[in-house]
């Protein structure tokens, strides 16, 4: 799976793209990516967002010690691959849920716990606050989402009120954070991670628009003050030549249910997922799997003609969609269609029998 920008999770991609614009750049960095020499930069980054601690009912104390949103992101040149780690995953290293790692041992324990869960090396960490995420979303002009049914939840002690009607919605940064925090539906935390992946890829795409860069740079100057990271400016600048055309894939670590509220890594499925995510792009279209095009009729007609020339079986569905993206259960299949359409790829938790390509109004602009 691999899409167009990434989740550097409201993180590295956005950080490199926007935040670096606010720093003075050495003359050597004006060299274009095509003239770049030397090895392609590569690193594994744990990207997380801290929850909120409360001193008393409705009285937030500030960023909490739990990281309820955790991603492992492997960045290599202009490509990033992200794996979401469920907050309820049991970590033997932590002796409990992985979302407690940061509070018990800081970013180093969190990195080691993510390495234990994924089997991948984490070189750096980038820990956001929820307020920082909201600022970044606002800086790119908010996000579009589509709800099949109303989303409602009240937690008076946390002063959290979620009340979104069904249909297409434009969300501000604060509203987007509420949307991503919601987990009170049938799929619980898995659905929450899917929402985070969808918002993150949308923000990353919008961050490529030069018109938002001034606001994004200003927001990231504020966000930088709240970050907990061991990334150096020099390391971030290494990725600047690639930032205009970053590509990304986002999936969720396969798990199985265990005792109580714990989840455990599904070792067999993890190996399959990581092999597909980190393998090279397929050279030919995957055989036999149909593609469903959803969205605006004009875009469907264009997409259908394009895919049929590629020999792909196409199904169509006129529907209102909030954003353009490719959805595929198999990362290798998603990688192929991501390359064709230059769209983000999202691997949802719920299995899909076909590839779904949603063509939204963002393509018309």
Short mmCIF file of C-alpha atoms in Angstrom, two decimals:
data_model
loop_
_atom_site.label_atom_id
_atom_site.label_comp_id
_atom_site.label_asym_id
_atom_site.label_seq_id
_atom_site.Cartn_x
_atom_site.Cartn_y
_atom_site.Cartn_z
CA UNK A 1 0.00 0.00 0.00
CA UNK A 2 1.32 3.36 -0.74
CA UNK A 3 -0.37 6.70 -1.23
CA UNK A 4 0.32 10.21 -1.98
CA UNK A 5 1.39 11.93 1.23
CA UNK A 6 1.39 10.47 4.62
CA UNK A 7 0.62 10.37 8.14
CA UNK A 8 3.79 11.30 9.23
CA UNK A 9 0.92 11.23 10.95
CA UNK A 10 0.03 14.56 11.14
CA UNK A 11 3.62 14.37 11.65
CA UNK A 12 6.80 13.88 9.74
CA UNK A 13 5.43 14.62 6.30
CA UNK A 14 3.63 17.71 7.51
CA UNK A 15 6.51 18.61 9.77
CA UNK A 16 9.00 18.47 6.92
CA UNK A 17 6.67 20.13 4.44
CA UNK A 18 5.39 22.96 6.56
CA UNK A 19 7.51 23.47 9.62
CA UNK A 20 10.78 23.55 7.79
CA UNK A 21 9.46 26.40 5.67
CA UNK A 22 9.63 28.58 8.76
CA UNK A 23 13.34 27.95 9.30
CA UNK A 24 16.25 29.61 7.45
CA UNK A 25 17.56 27.24 4.81
CA UNK A 26 21.22 26.85 3.85
CA UNK A 27 21.95 27.66 0.22
CA UNK A 28 22.87 24.03 -0.43
CA UNK A 29 19.29 22.98 0.24
CA UNK A 30 18.01 24.91 -2.75
CA UNK A 31 19.26 22.04 -4.91
CA UNK A 32 16.35 20.17 -6.45
CA UNK A 33 15.64 16.55 -5.69
CA UNK A 34 16.64 15.60 -9.23
CA UNK A 35 20.16 16.91 -8.54
CA UNK A 36 20.41 15.23 -5.17
CA UNK A 37 23.35 12.87 -4.71
CA UNK A 38 24.23 10.36 -2.03
CA UNK A 39 22.10 7.78 -0.26
CA UNK A 40 18.36 8.23 0.12
CA UNK A 41 17.58 9.18 3.75
CA UNK A 42 15.69 6.54 5.69
CA UNK A 43 14.48 6.19 9.28
CA UNK A 44 11.81 4.56 11.41
CA UNK A 45 9.77 6.97 13.52
CA UNK A 46 7.25 6.32 16.29
CA UNK A 47 4.57 9.00 15.89
CA UNK A 48 2.05 9.33 18.70
CA UNK A 49 -0.49 11.74 20.18
CA UNK A 50 -0.86 12.22 23.91
CA UNK A 51 -4.28 12.12 25.53
CA UNK A 52 -5.43 14.74 28.07
CA UNK A 53 -5.06 14.41 31.84
CA UNK A 54 -7.70 15.89 34.15
CA UNK A 55 -7.03 17.31 37.62
CA UNK A 56 -10.77 17.27 38.37
CA UNK A 57 -14.03 16.91 36.41
CA UNK A 58 -13.96 19.27 33.41
CA UNK A 59 -10.55 20.55 34.52
CA UNK A 60 -7.79 19.53 32.10
CA UNK A 61 -4.26 19.60 33.51
CA UNK A 62 -2.61 19.44 30.11
CA UNK A 63 -1.20 16.68 27.87
CA UNK A 64 -1.51 13.27 29.49
CA UNK A 65 0.90 10.41 29.94
CA UNK A 66 -1.04 7.98 27.72
CA UNK A 67 -0.47 7.83 23.98
CA UNK A 68 -3.81 6.64 22.68
CA UNK A 69 -2.78 7.13 19.06
CA UNK A 70 0.42 5.32 18.06
CA UNK A 71 1.92 4.79 14.60
CA UNK A 72 5.16 3.30 13.39
CA UNK A 73 6.25 5.16 10.25
CA UNK A 74 9.12 4.08 8.01
CA UNK A 75 10.27 7.03 5.90
CA UNK A 76 12.56 6.55 2.93
CA UNK A 77 13.11 9.52 0.65
CA UNK A 78 9.73 10.48 -0.74
CA UNK A 79 7.80 7.50 0.61
CA UNK A 80 6.38 6.75 4.04
CA UNK A 81 4.68 3.58 5.23
CA UNK A 82 2.69 3.76 8.45
CA UNK A 83 1.34 1.02 10.72
CA UNK A 84 -1.21 1.97 13.38
CA UNK A 85 -0.75 0.19 16.71
CA UNK A 86 -3.99 -0.32 18.69
CA UNK A 87 -3.90 1.33 22.11
CA UNK A 88 -5.17 -1.81 23.87
CA UNK A 89 -2.35 -4.02 22.55
CA UNK A 90 -0.67 -6.01 25.32
CA UNK A 91 3.05 -5.28 25.58
CA UNK A 92 5.17 -7.76 27.57
CA UNK A 93 7.83 -5.08 27.84
CA UNK A 94 5.38 -2.66 29.46
CA UNK A 95 3.55 -5.33 31.43
CA UNK A 96 0.23 -3.92 30.29
CA UNK A 97 -1.34 -1.97 27.46
CA UNK A 98 1.05 -0.30 25.07
CA UNK A 99 -0.61 3.10 25.53
CA UNK A 100 0.87 3.17 29.06
CA UNK A 101 4.47 2.88 27.80
CA UNK A 102 5.07 6.60 27.43
CA UNK A 103 3.85 7.37 30.94
CA UNK A 104 5.93 4.60 32.51
CA UNK A 105 9.19 5.01 30.67
CA UNK A 106 8.98 8.00 28.38
CA UNK A 107 9.61 7.93 24.64
CA UNK A 108 12.39 5.34 24.87
CA UNK A 109 10.10 2.73 26.41
CA UNK A 110 7.41 3.60 23.87
CA UNK A 111 9.87 3.08 21.01
CA UNK A 112 11.04 -0.25 22.40
CA UNK A 113 7.42 -1.39 22.91
CA UNK A 114 6.53 -0.48 19.33
CA UNK A 115 9.61 -2.35 18.11
CA UNK A 116 8.50 -5.36 20.14
CA UNK A 117 5.01 -5.21 18.60
CA UNK A 118 6.02 -4.63 14.98
CA UNK A 119 9.45 -6.22 14.72
CA UNK A 120 10.67 -2.99 13.09
CA UNK A 121 13.46 -0.68 14.23
CA UNK A 122 12.39 2.70 15.63
CA UNK A 123 15.14 5.30 15.29
CA UNK A 124 13.27 8.41 16.41
CA UNK A 125 10.08 9.53 18.13
CA UNK A 126 7.63 12.36 17.49
CA UNK A 127 4.98 12.87 20.17
CA UNK A 128 2.15 15.37 19.55
CA UNK A 129 -0.48 16.87 21.80
CA UNK A 130 -4.13 16.88 20.70
CA UNK A 131 -4.02 20.68 20.61
CA UNK A 132 -1.10 20.48 18.22
CA UNK A 133 -2.99 18.14 15.90
CA UNK A 134 -5.97 20.54 15.90
CA UNK A 135 -3.69 23.45 14.94
CA UNK A 136 -2.29 21.53 11.98
CA UNK A 137 -5.78 20.58 10.75
CA UNK A 138 -6.92 24.21 11.00
CA UNK A 139 -3.82 25.37 9.14
CA UNK A 140 -4.77 23.36 6.04
CA UNK A 141 -8.37 24.60 6.16
CA UNK A 142 -10.02 21.71 8.00
CA UNK A 143 -11.09 18.33 6.63
CA UNK A 144 -14.12 16.81 4.93
CA UNK A 145 -15.75 13.66 6.29
CA UNK A 146 -18.89 11.72 5.48
CA UNK A 147 -20.95 10.03 8.19
CA UNK A 148 -23.46 7.30 7.38
CA UNK A 149 -25.16 7.92 10.72
CA UNK A 150 -24.99 10.58 13.44
CA UNK A 151 -22.00 10.48 15.78
CA UNK A 152 -22.91 11.33 19.37
CA UNK A 153 -21.09 10.90 22.66
CA UNK A 154 -20.94 12.80 25.94
CA UNK A 155 -18.26 12.58 28.64
CA UNK A 156 -19.08 15.38 31.07
CA UNK A 157 -16.13 14.61 33.34
CA UNK A 158 -13.76 15.13 30.42
CA UNK A 159 -15.84 18.01 29.04
CA UNK A 160 -16.09 16.09 25.76
CA UNK A 161 -19.24 16.62 23.70
CA UNK A 162 -19.49 14.98 20.28
CA UNK A 163 -22.64 15.64 18.24
CA UNK A 164 -22.20 15.34 14.48
CA UNK A 165 -25.17 14.79 12.14
CA UNK A 166 -25.11 12.26 9.32
CA UNK A 167 -23.93 13.39 5.91
CA UNK A 168 -20.99 15.30 4.53
CA UNK A 169 -19.30 17.58 7.06
CA UNK A 170 -16.48 20.09 7.08
CA UNK A 171 -14.61 19.82 10.37
CA UNK A 172 -12.37 22.33 12.08
CA UNK A 173 -9.26 21.18 13.90
CA UNK A 174 -11.06 20.87 17.24
CA UNK A 175 -13.93 18.99 15.61
CA UNK A 176 -11.54 16.70 13.73
CA UNK A 177 -9.86 15.75 17.01
CA UNK A 178 -13.28 14.83 18.45
CA UNK A 179 -14.04 12.81 15.31
CA UNK A 180 -10.75 10.92 15.66
CA UNK A 181 -11.21 10.32 19.41
CA UNK A 182 -14.66 8.73 19.01
CA UNK A 183 -14.60 4.96 19.59
CA UNK A 184 -18.15 4.14 20.66
CA UNK A 185 -19.35 2.16 17.67
CA UNK A 186 -19.40 -1.51 16.70
CA UNK A 187 -15.70 -1.71 15.76
CA UNK A 188 -14.47 0.42 18.66
CA UNK A 189 -10.79 1.27 18.46
CA UNK A 190 -10.36 -0.27 15.00
CA UNK A 191 -12.86 2.20 13.54
CA UNK A 192 -11.15 5.02 15.43
CA UNK A 193 -7.83 4.11 13.82
CA UNK A 194 -9.48 4.04 10.39
CA UNK A 195 -10.81 7.56 11.01
CA UNK A 196 -7.37 8.74 12.07
CA UNK A 197 -5.80 7.27 8.94
CA UNK A 198 -8.41 8.95 6.73
CA UNK A 199 -7.99 12.38 8.33
CA UNK A 200 -4.21 12.10 8.31
CA UNK A 201 -3.96 11.28 4.62
CA UNK A 202 -6.38 14.09 3.78
CA UNK A 203 -4.40 16.64 5.79
CA UNK A 204 -1.19 15.45 4.20
CA UNK A 205 -2.60 15.90 0.70
CA UNK A 206 -3.88 19.37 1.51
CA UNK A 207 -0.48 20.26 2.93
CA UNK A 208 0.97 19.95 -0.57
CA UNK A 209 -0.95 23.05 -1.67
CA UNK A 210 1.44 26.04 -1.54
CA UNK A 211 -1.49 28.28 -0.61
CA UNK A 212 -1.65 26.72 2.87
CA UNK A 213 2.08 26.84 3.56
CA UNK A 214 2.15 30.22 5.35
CA UNK A 215 -0.59 29.14 7.78
CA UNK A 216 0.96 25.69 8.13
CA UNK A 217 4.39 27.11 8.89
CA UNK A 218 2.92 29.42 11.54
CA UNK A 219 0.99 26.55 13.11
CA UNK A 220 4.01 24.29 13.17
CA UNK A 221 6.08 26.95 14.90
CA UNK A 222 3.55 26.71 17.74
CA UNK A 223 3.31 22.92 17.56
CA UNK A 224 7.09 22.59 17.72
CA UNK A 225 7.09 24.06 21.22
CA UNK A 226 4.80 21.25 22.42
CA UNK A 227 6.52 18.37 20.64
CA UNK A 228 8.47 15.68 22.40
CA UNK A 229 10.95 14.54 19.76
CA UNK A 230 14.56 13.52 19.29
CA UNK A 231 14.53 14.48 15.61
CA UNK A 232 17.18 17.03 14.75
CA UNK A 233 16.68 19.89 12.32
CA UNK A 234 19.36 18.40 10.08
CA UNK A 235 17.50 15.08 9.87
CA UNK A 236 14.25 16.80 8.94
CA UNK A 237 15.96 18.93 6.31
CA UNK A 238 17.25 15.77 4.62
CA UNK A 239 13.65 15.09 3.55
CA UNK A 240 12.84 18.58 2.33
CA UNK A 241 13.65 17.87 -1.35
CA UNK A 242 11.06 15.07 -1.29
CA UNK A 243 8.29 16.90 0.57
CA UNK A 244 6.42 18.20 -2.46
CA UNK A 245 5.65 14.71 -3.77
CA UNK A 246 5.60 12.48 -0.71
CA UNK A 247 3.79 9.14 -0.97
CA UNK A 248 2.41 7.04 1.86
CA UNK A 249 0.65 3.85 2.91
CA UNK A 250 -1.32 3.38 6.13
CA UNK A 251 -2.50 0.12 7.67
CA UNK A 252 -3.33 -1.27 11.11
CA UNK A 253 -1.29 -3.91 12.93
CA UNK A 254 -3.24 -7.22 12.85
CA UNK A 255 -4.34 -8.34 16.30
CA UNK A 256 -6.47 -10.96 18.02
CA UNK A 257 -8.60 -10.57 21.11
CA UNK A 258 -7.37 -11.88 24.45
CA UNK A 259 -8.43 -11.93 28.06
CA UNK A 260 -10.25 -8.88 29.35
CA UNK A 261 -9.74 -5.82 27.18
CA UNK A 262 -6.30 -6.81 25.89
CA UNK A 263 -5.38 -7.32 22.26
CA UNK A 264 -2.44 -9.45 21.14
CA UNK A 265 -0.36 -9.33 17.97
CA UNK A 266 -1.51 -11.81 15.32
CA UNK A 267 1.97 -13.03 14.36
CA UNK A 268 1.04 -14.76 11.10
CA UNK A 269 -1.02 -11.89 9.73
CA UNK A 270 1.57 -9.38 10.90
CA UNK A 271 4.21 -11.06 8.76
CA UNK A 272 1.95 -11.01 5.71
CA UNK A 273 1.04 -7.36 6.21
CA UNK A 274 4.59 -6.14 6.70
CA UNK A 275 5.85 -8.13 3.72
CA UNK A 276 3.22 -6.50 1.53
CA UNK A 277 3.74 -3.03 2.98
CA UNK A 278 7.51 -2.95 2.78
CA UNK A 279 7.93 -4.94 -0.43
CA UNK A 280 8.42 -3.29 -3.80
CA UNK A 281 5.49 -2.08 -5.89
CA UNK A 282 3.83 -4.70 -8.12
CA UNK A 283 4.80 -4.48 -11.75
CA UNK A 284 1.45 -5.64 -13.16
CA UNK A 285 -2.17 -5.21 -12.09
CA UNK A 286 -3.34 -7.81 -9.57
CA UNK A 287 -5.41 -10.41 -11.44
CA UNK A 288 -9.08 -11.07 -10.84
CA UNK A 289 -9.89 -8.43 -8.24
CA UNK A 290 -12.58 -5.94 -9.33
CA UNK A 291 -12.41 -2.24 -8.60
CA UNK A 292 -15.40 -0.24 -7.37
CA UNK A 293 -15.37 3.44 -8.28
CA UNK A 294 -17.42 5.60 -5.92
CA UNK A 295 -18.11 9.30 -6.15
CA UNK A 296 -19.12 12.03 -8.57
CA UNK A 297 -20.54 10.82 -11.91
CA UNK A 298 -18.06 12.90 -13.94
CA UNK A 299 -15.10 11.48 -12.08
CA UNK A 300 -16.46 7.94 -12.27
CA UNK A 301 -16.71 8.20 -16.07
CA UNK A 302 -13.10 9.34 -16.27
CA UNK A 303 -11.89 6.67 -13.84
CA UNK A 304 -13.81 3.91 -15.57
CA UNK A 305 -12.35 4.71 -18.98
CA UNK A 306 -8.89 4.87 -17.44
CA UNK A 307 -9.17 1.51 -15.66
CA UNK A 308 -10.80 -0.31 -18.55
CA UNK A 309 -7.84 0.63 -20.72
CA UNK A 310 -5.75 -1.16 -18.09
CA UNK A 311 -7.92 -4.29 -18.45
CA UNK A 312 -9.48 -3.97 -14.99
CA UNK A 313 -13.03 -5.10 -14.17
CA UNK A 314 -14.83 -1.95 -13.00
CA UNK A 315 -17.95 -1.50 -10.91
CA UNK A 316 -19.40 1.94 -10.30
CA UNK A 317 -21.44 3.58 -7.59
CA UNK A 318 -22.52 7.21 -7.59
CA UNK A 319 -22.21 8.38 -4.02
CA UNK A 320 -21.28 11.41 -1.98
CA UNK A 321 -17.73 11.01 -0.72
CA UNK A 322 -15.71 13.45 1.35
CA UNK A 323 -12.24 12.82 -0.03
CA UNK A 324 -10.37 10.83 -2.66
CA UNK A 325 -8.55 7.69 -1.55
CA UNK A 326 -7.90 4.04 -2.40
CA UNK A 327 -9.15 1.41 0.06
CA UNK A 328 -7.75 -2.12 -0.17
CA UNK A 329 -7.38 -4.96 2.31
CA UNK A 330 -4.28 -6.25 0.52
CA UNK A 331 -1.46 -3.68 0.73
CA UNK A 332 0.18 -4.99 -2.44
CA UNK A 333 -3.03 -4.47 -4.41
CA UNK A 334 -3.52 -1.04 -2.90
CA UNK A 335 0.03 -0.11 -3.86
CA UNK A 336 -0.71 -0.71 -7.54
CA UNK A 337 -3.85 1.43 -7.64
CA UNK A 338 -2.23 4.11 -5.51
CA UNK A 339 0.36 4.50 -8.23
CA UNK A 340 -2.27 4.71 -10.97
CA UNK A 341 -4.40 7.37 -9.31
CA UNK A 342 -1.78 9.17 -7.20
CA UNK A 343 -4.06 8.90 -4.18
CA UNK A 344 -3.57 7.93 -0.54
CA UNK A 345 -4.04 4.26 0.27
CA UNK A 346 -5.84 3.18 3.42
CA UNK A 347 -6.12 -0.43 4.59
CA UNK A 348 -9.32 -0.52 6.67
CA UNK A 349 -9.73 -2.96 9.52
CA UNK A 350 -12.90 -4.45 8.03
CA UNK A 351 -11.97 -6.78 5.11
CA UNK A 352 -12.96 -5.69 1.61
CA UNK A 353 -13.85 -8.09 -1.21
CA UNK A 354 -12.80 -5.55 -3.81
CA UNK A 355 -10.66 -2.48 -4.21
CA UNK A 356 -12.61 0.71 -3.59
CA UNK A 357 -11.44 3.93 -5.24
CA UNK A 358 -13.33 6.95 -3.93
CA UNK A 359 -13.17 10.00 -6.22
CA UNK A 360 -14.15 13.07 -4.26
CA UNK A 361 -14.61 16.77 -4.95
CA UNK A 362 -10.99 17.48 -4.06
CA UNK A 363 -10.04 16.12 -7.51
CA UNK A 364 -12.25 18.73 -9.18
CA UNK A 365 -10.16 21.51 -7.64
#
